[in-house]
Coordinates of C-alpha atoms in Angstrom, one line a residue:
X1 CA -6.4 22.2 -19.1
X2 CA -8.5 20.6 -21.9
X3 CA -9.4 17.3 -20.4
X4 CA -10.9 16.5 -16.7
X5 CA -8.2 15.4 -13.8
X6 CA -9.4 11.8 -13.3
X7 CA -6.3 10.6 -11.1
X8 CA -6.2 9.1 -8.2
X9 CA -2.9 10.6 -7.6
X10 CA -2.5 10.6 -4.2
X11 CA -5.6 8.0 -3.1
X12 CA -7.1 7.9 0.6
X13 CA -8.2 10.2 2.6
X14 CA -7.4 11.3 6.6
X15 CA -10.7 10.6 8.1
X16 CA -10.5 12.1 11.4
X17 CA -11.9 15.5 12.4
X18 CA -8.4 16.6 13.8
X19 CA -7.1 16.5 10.4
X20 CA -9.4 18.2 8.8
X21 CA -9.7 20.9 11.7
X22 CA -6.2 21.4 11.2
X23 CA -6.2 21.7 7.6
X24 CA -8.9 24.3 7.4
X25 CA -6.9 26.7 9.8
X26 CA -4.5 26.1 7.0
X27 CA -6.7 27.2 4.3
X28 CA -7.5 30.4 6.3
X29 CA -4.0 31.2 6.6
X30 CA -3.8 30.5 3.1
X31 CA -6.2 32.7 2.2
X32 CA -5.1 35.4 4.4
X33 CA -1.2 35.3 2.9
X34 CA -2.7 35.6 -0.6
X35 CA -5.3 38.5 0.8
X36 CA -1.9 40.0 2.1
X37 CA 0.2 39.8 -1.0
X38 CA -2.6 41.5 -3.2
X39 CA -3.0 44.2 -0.5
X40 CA 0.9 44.4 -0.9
X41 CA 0.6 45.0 -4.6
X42 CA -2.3 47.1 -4.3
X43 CA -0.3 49.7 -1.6
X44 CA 2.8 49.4 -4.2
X45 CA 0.7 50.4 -7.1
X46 CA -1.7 52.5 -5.8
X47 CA 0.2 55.8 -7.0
X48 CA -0.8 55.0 -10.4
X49 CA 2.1 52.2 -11.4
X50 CA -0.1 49.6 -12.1
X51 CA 1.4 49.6 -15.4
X52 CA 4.6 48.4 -13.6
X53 CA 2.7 45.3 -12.5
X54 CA 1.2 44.6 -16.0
X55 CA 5.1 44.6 -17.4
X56 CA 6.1 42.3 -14.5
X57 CA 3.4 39.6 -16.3
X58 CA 4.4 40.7 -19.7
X59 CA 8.3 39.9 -19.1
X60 CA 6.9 36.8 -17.7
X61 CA 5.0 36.0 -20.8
X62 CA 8.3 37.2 -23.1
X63 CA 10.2 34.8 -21.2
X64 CA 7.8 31.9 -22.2
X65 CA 8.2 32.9 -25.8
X66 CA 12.0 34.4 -26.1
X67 CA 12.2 30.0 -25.0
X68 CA 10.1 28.8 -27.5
X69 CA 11.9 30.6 -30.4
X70 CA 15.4 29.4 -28.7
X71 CA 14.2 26.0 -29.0
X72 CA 11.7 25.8 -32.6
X73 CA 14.7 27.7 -34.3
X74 CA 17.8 28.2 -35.7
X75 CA 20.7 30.6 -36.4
X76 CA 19.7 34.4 -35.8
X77 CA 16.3 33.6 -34.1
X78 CA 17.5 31.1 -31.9
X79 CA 20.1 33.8 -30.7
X80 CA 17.3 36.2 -30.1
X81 CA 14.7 34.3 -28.4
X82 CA 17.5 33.3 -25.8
X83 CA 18.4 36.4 -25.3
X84 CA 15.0 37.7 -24.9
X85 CA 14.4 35.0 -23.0
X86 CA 17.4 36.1 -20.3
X87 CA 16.6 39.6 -20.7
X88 CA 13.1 39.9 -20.0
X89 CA 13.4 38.7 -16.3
X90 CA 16.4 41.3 -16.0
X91 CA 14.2 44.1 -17.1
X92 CA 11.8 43.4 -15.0
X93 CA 13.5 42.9 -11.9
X94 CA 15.9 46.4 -12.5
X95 CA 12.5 48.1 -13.7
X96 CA 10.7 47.4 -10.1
X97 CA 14.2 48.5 -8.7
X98 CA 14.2 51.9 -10.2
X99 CA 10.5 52.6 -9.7
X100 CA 10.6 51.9 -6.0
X101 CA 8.0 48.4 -6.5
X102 CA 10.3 45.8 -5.6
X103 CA 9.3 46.0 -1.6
X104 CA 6.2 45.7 -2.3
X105 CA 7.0 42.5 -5.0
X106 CA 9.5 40.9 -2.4
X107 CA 6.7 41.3 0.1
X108 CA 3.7 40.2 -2.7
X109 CA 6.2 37.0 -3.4
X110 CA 7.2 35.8 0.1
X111 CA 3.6 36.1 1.0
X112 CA 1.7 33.9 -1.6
X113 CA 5.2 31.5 -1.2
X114 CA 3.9 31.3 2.0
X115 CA 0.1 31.1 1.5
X116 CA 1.0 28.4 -1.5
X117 CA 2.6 26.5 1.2
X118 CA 0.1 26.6 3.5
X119 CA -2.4 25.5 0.5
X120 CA -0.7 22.6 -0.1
X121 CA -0.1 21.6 3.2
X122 CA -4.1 21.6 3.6
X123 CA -4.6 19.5 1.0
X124 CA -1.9 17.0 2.0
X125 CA -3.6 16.6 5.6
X126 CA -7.0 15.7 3.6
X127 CA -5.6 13.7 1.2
X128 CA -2.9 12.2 3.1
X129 CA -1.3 9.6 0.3
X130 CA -1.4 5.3 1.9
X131 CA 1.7 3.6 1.1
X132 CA 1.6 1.0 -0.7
X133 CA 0.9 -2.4 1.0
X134 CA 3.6 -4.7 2.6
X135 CA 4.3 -8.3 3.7
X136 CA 6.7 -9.7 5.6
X137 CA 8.5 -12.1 3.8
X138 CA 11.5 -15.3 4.3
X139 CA 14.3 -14.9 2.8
X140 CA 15.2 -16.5 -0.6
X141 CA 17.0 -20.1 -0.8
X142 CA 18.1 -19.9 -4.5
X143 CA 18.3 -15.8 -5.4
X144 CA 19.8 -14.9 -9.1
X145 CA 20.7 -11.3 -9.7
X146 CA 21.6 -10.3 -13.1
X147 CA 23.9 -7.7 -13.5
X148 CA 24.9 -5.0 -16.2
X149 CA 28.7 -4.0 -15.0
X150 CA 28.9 -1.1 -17.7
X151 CA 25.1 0.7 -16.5
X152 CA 25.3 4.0 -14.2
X153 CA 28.9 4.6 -15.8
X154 CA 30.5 0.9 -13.9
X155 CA 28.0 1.2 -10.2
X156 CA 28.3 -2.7 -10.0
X157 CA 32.3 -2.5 -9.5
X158 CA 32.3 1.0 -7.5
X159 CA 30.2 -0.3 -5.1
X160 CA 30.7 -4.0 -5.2
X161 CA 27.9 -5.2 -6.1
X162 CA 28.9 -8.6 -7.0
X163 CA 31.0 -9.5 -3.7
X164 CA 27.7 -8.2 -1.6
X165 CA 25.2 -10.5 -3.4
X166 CA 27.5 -13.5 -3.6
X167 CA 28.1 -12.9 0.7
X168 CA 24.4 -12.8 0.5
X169 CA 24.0 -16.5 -0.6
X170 CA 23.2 -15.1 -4.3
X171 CA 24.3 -16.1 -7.9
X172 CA 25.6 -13.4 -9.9
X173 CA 25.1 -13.1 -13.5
X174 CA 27.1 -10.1 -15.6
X175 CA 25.9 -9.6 -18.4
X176 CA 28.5 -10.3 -21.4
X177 CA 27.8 -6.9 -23.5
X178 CA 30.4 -7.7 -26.1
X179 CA 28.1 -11.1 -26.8
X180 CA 25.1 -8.8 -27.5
X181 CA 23.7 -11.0 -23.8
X182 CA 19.7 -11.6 -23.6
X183 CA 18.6 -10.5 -20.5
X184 CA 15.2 -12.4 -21.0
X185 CA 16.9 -15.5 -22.1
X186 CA 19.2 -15.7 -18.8
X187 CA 16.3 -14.9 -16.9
X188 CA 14.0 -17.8 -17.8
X189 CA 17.3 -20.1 -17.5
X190 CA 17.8 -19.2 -13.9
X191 CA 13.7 -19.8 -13.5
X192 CA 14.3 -23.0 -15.1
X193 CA 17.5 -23.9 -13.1
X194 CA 15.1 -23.4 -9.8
X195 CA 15.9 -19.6 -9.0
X196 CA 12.8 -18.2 -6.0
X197 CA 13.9 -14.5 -6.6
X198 CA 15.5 -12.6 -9.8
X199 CA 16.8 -9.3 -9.4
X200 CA 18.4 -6.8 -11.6
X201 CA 21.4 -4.4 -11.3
X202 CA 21.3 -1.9 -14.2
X203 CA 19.0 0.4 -16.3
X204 CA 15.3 0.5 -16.0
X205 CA 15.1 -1.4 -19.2
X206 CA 16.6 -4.0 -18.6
X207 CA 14.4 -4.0 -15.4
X208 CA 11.6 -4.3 -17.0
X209 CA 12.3 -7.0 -19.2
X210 CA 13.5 -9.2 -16.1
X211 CA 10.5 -7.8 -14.2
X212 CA 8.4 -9.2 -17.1
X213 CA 10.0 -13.1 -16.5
X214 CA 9.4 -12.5 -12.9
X215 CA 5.3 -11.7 -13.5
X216 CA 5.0 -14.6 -15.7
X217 CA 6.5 -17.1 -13.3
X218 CA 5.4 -15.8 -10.1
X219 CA 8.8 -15.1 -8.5
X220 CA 10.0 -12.2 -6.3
X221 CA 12.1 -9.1 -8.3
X222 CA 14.3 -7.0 -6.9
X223 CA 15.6 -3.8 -7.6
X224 CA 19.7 -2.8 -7.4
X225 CA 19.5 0.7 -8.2
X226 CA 22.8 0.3 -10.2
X227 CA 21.6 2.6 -13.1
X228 CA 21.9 6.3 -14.1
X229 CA 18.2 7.8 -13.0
X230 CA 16.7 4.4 -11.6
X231 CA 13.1 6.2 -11.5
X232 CA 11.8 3.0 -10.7
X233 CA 13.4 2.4 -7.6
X234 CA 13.0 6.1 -6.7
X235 CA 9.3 5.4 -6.8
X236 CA 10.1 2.1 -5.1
X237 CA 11.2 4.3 -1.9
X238 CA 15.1 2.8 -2.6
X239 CA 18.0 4.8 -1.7
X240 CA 19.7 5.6 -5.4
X241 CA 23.1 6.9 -3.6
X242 CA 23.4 3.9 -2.0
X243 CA 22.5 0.9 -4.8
X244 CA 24.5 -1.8 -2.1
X245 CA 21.5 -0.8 0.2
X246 CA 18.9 -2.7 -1.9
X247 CA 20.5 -6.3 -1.6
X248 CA 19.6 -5.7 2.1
X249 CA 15.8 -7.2 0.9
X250 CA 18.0 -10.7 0.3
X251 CA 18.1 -11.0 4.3
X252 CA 15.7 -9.0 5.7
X253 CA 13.2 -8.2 3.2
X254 CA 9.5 -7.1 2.4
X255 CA 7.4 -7.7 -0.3
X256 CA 5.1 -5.2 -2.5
X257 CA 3.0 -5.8 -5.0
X258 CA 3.2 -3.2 -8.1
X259 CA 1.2 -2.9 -11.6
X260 CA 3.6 -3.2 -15.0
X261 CA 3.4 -1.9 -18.3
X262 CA 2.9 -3.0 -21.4
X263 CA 3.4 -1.6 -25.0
X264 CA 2.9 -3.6 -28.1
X265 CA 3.7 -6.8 -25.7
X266 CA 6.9 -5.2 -24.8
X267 CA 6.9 -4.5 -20.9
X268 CA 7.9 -1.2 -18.9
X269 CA 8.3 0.0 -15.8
X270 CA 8.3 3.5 -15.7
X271 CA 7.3 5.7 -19.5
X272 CA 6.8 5.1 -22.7
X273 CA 7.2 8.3 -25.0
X274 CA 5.7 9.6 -28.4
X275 CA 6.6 12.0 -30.7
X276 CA 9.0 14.9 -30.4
X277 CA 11.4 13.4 -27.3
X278 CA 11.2 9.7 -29.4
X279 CA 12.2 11.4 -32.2
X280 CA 15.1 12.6 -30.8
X281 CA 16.0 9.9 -29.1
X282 CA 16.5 7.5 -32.3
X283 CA 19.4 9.7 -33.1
X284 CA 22.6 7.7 -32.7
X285 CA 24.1 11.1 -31.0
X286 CA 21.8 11.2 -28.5
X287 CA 23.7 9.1 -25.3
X288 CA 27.0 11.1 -25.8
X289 CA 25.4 14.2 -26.5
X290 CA 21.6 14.8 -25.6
X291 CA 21.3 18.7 -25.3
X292 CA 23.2 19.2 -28.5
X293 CA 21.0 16.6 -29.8
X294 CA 17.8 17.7 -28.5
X295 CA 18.4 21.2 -29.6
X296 CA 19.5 20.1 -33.2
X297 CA 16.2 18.1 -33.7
X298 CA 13.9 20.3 -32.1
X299 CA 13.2 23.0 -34.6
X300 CA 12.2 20.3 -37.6
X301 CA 10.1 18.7 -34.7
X302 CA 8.1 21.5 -33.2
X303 CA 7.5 23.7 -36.8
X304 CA 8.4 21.3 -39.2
X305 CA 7.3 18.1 -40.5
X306 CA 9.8 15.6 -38.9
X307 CA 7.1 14.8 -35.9
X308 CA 4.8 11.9 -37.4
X309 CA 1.1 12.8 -36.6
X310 CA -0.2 11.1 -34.0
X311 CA -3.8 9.8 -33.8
X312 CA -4.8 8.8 -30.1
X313 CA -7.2 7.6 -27.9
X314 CA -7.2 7.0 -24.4
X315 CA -9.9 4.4 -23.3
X316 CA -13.1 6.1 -24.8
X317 CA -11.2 9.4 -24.7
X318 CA -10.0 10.7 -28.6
X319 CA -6.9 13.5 -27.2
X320 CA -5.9 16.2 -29.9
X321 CA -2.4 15.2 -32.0
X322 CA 0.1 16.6 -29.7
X323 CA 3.6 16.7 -30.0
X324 CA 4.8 15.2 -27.0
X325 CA 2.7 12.2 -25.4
X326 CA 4.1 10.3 -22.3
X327 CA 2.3 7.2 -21.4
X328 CA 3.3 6.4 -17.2
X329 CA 3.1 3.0 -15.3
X330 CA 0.7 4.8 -12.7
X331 CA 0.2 8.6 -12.9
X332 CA 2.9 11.2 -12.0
X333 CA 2.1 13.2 -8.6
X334 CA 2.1 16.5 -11.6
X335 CA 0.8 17.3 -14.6
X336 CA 3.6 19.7 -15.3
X337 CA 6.2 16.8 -17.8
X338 CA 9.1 19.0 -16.5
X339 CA 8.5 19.3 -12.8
X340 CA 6.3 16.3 -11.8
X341 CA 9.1 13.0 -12.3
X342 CA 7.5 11.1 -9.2
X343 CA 4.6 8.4 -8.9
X344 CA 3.2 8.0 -5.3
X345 CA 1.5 5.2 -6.3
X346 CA 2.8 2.0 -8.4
X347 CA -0.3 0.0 -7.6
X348 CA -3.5 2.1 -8.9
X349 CA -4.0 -0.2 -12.1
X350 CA -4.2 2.6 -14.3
X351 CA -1.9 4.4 -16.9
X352 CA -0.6 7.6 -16.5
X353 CA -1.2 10.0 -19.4
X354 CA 0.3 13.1 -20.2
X355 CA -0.1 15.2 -23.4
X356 CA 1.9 18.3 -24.5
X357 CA 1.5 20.8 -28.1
X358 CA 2.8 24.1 -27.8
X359 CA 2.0 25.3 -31.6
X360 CA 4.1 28.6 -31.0
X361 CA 5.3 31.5 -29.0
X362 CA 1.7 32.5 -27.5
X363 CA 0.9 29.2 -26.3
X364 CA 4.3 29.2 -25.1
X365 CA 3.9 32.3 -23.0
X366 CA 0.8 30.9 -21.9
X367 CA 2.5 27.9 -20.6
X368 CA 5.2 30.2 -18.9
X369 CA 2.2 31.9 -17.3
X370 CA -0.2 29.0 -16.1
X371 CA 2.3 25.9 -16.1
X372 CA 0.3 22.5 -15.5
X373 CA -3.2 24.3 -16.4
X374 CA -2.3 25.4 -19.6
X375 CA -4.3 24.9 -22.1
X376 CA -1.8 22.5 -23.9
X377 CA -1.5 19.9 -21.7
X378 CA -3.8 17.3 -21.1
X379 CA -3.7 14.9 -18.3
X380 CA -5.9 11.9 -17.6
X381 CA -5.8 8.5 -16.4
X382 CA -6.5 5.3 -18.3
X383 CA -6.4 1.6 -18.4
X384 CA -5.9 1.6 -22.1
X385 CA -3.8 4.0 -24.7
X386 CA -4.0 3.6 -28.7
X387 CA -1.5 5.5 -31.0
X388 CA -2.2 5.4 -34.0
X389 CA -0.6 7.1 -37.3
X390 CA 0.0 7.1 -40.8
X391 CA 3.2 5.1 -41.1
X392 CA 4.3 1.9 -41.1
X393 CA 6.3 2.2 -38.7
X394 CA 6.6 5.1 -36.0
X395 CA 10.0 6.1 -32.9
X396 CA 8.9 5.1 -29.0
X397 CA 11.0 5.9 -26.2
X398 CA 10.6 2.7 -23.7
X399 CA 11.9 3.6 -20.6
X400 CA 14.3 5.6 -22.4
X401 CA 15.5 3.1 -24.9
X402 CA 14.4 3.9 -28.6
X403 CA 12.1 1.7 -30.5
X404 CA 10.4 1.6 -33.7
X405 CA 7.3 0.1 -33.6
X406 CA 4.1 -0.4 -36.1
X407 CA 0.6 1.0 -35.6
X408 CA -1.5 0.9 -33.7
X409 CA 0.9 1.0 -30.6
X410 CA -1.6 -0.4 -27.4
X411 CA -0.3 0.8 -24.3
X412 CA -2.1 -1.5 -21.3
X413 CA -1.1 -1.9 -17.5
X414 CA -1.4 -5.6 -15.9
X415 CA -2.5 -4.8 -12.0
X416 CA -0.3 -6.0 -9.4
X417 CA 1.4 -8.8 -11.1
X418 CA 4.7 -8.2 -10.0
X419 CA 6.0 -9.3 -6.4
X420 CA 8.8 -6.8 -5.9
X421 CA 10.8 -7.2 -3.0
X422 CA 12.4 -4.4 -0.9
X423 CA 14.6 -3.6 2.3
X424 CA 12.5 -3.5 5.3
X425 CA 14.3 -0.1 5.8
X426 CA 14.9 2.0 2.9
X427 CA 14.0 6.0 2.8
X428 CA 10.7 5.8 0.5
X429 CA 9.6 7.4 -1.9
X430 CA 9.8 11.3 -1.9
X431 CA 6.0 12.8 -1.4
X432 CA 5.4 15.2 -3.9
X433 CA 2.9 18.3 -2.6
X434 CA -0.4 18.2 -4.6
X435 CA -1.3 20.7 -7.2
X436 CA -3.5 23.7 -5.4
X437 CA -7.0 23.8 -5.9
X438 CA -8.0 27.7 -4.5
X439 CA -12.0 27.3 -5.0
X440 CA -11.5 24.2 -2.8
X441 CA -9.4 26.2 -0.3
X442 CA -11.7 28.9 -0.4
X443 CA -14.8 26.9 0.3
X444 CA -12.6 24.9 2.9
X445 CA -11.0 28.4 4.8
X446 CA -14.8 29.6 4.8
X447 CA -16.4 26.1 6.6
X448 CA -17.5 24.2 3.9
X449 CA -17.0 20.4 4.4
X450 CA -14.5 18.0 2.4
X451 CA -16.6 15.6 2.1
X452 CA -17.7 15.7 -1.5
X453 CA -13.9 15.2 -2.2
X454 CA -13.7 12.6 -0.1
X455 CA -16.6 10.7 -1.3
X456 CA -15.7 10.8 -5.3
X457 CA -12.4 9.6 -4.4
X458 CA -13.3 7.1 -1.5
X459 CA -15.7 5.2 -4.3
X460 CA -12.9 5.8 -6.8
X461 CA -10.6 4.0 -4.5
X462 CA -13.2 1.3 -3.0
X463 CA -13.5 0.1 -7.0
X464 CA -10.2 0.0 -7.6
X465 CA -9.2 -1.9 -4.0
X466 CA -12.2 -4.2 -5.3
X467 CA -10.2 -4.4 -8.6
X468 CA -7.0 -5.1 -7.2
X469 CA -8.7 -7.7 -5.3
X470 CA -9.8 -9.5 -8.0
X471 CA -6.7 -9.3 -10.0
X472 CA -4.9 -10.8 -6.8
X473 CA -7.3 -13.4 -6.8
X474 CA -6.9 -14.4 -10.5
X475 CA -3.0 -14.3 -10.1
X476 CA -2.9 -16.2 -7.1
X477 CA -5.0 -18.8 -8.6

């Protein structure tokens, strides 16, 4: 990974010596299943057929590139990297079948599954993640929800959302799409009219740009997970399956205070994307269509010229021009863009940053091979993103909706400004395992103490509670 890890991903620390007694008989058994699965490897090849092991990588690495040539191209190549891409794994699996190596790779995997998970479960018990901070809260007199009746493909009807709210003692506004409605504008009405809660029911865009009225007056927001991914109330710890379940914070509610994002003055809740993915977003076909539009696009976007150049710098940090750059309200649990898609945190005050180039089929097999330590992706925290490029104007994705925007584009986060409110009970938001450090296993299986870790990240965390503090200070004054 080119740049340093400076997250605070999963804050805090466990403190007590029977957690990190426990997690160090962890890392031994860690170390003891990965000891295992290389002596399984080593009994499987040691009549010579090492060379089957070095093909079991190499299919691995084909895989990585047979995908990068399906995606950068078209026609005949496209055909063969997908097929190279399927077949390589098929080899390789009937190849250990015929040479008599695939007990000894069904033993080598189950074993390092096992030591992984025992890694990670370590790490979890030192670095046990704090929820967020709650207060109880009375219920609202004059609650205004605003509600989009088309978003999540018609939730609000299925579910009822209107007849709940309204039995709740709140006033329901639809949104009238055919009038082109301002979500903004009927948000600072209801403010006006005396409204001491606004809440949404619909997309995480139009979430944010409620949430925004809500910061700037001082008011509770709440969350009706009535859109189609709702990542913002998956981070919130909201049930999705259940969006009725969220109007449960009307009556017996609590309240959490969470950072929001801002780009070009524009707020968001959850991402704000540049280049490749905001390219292809601008296309009109993209809602009705995304993979046949994503896979149209992405050959003039990863080896042509239809990516604009991208110039940027993360507070003092200058990243190289990648193709893909995803700017987070709080950092994602992983660095890997594909498999991360949680926050533990909405509170940290920071931005998450996350930047991809994969410039052809090695770096692809490289990525295939390594995943979130490859060598092009970059991840890093900030407080402060500029994007900068040759254009006058340049394609953002803002929580999914595409923009066009001039440079510079200044990403910034605004700490704990918004008092969301939530059910009491509600499931939470999914913990996501930490990546696997295996020198800090190592050093932890063999005694060492975890208290350099801790230490780094307990000042890292006692600046940015003194932060917070002063942030909640400034707001409540």
């Amino acid at each position: 990974m080119n740049a340093t890890r400076r997250t605070t991903l999963e804050a805090g620390q466990a403190g007590s010596g029977t957690a990190v007694r426990s997690a160090r008989h962890l890392a031994r058994l860690a170390v003891l299943c990965v000891a295992g699965a290389v002596a399984a490897v080593a009994a499987g090849t040691g009549s010579g057929r090492w060379l089957f092991l070095l093909l079991g990588l190499a299919g691995l690495a084909l895989t990585g590139a047979g995908i990068w040539w399906a995606l950068a191209h078209r026609g005949v190549a496209r055909l063969l990297g997908t097929l190279l891409a399927l077949a390589a794994p098929v080899c390789v699996l009937a190849l250990y079948a015929v040479s008599g190596l695939w007990v000894a790779a069904v033993t080598a995997l189950a074993l390092w599954a096992a030591g992984l998970a025992c890694a990670r479960s370590a790490l979890r018990r030192l670095r046990k993640p704090h929820g967020m901070h709650t207060r109880s809260v009375r219920p609202p007199r004059r609650p205004v929800l605003i509600m989009n009746p088309r978003s999540g493909g018609g939730k609000v009807a299925q579910h009822s959302l209107v007849e709940r709210a309204e039995a709740l003692g709140a006033r329901v506004v639809l949104l009238d799409l055919e009038a082109d409605p301002d979500p903004v504008a009927l948000a600072r009405r209801a403010v006006a009219e005396g409204a001491d809660l606004l809440g949404v029911a619909g997309g995480d865009g139009t979430q944010a740009l409620v949430a925004q009225v809500a910061a700037e007056h001082g008011v509770p927001f709440l969350v009706v997970a009535a859109g189609t991914r709702n990542h913002f109330a998956m981070d919130l710890g909201l049930d999705r399956d259940d969006p009725a379940a969220g109007l449960d914070a009307l009556s017996d509610g609590v309240e959490i205070r969470v950072d929001l994002g801002e780009v070009a003055g524009r707020p968001f809740v959850n991402t704000v994307s540049f280049g490749t993915y905001a390219e292809i977003v601008q296309s009109p076909d993209y809602r009705d269509a995304k993979a046949a539009t994503a896979l149209d696009h992405l050959p003039d976007l990863l080896v042509g010229d239809a990516v604009t150049p991208l110039d940027i710098r993360a507070d003092d940090e200058s990243l190289p021009a990648p193709q893909t750059l995803l700017v987070s309200n709080n950092a994602y649990a992983r660095a890997d863009p594909l498999g991360g898609g949680r926050r533990p945190r909405l509170d940290s005050g920071t931005l998450g940053v996350i930047a991809v180039r994969v410039d052809g089929p090695a770096q692809a097999a490289e990525l295939a091979l390594r995943g979130e330590r490859a060598s092009g992706i970059t991840v890093l925290t900030a407080r402060r993103v500029v994007v900068e490029a040759d254009q006058e104007v340049i394609p953002v994705a803002v929580d999914g909706e595409a923009l066009t925007l001039p440079p510079p584009v200044v990403c910034t986060v605004r700490p704990r400004v918004l008092r969301v409110r939530v059910p009491r009970h509600r499931p939470g938001a999914p913990y996501v395992a930490p990546s696997v450090d295996w020198r800090r296993i190592v050093r932890l299986a063999l005694g060492g103490t975890p208290s350099p870790y801790h230490r780094v990240h307990q000042n890292q965390n006692q600046k940015q509670n003194q932060n917070q503090s002063r942030n909640q200070e400034q707001s409540d004054a």
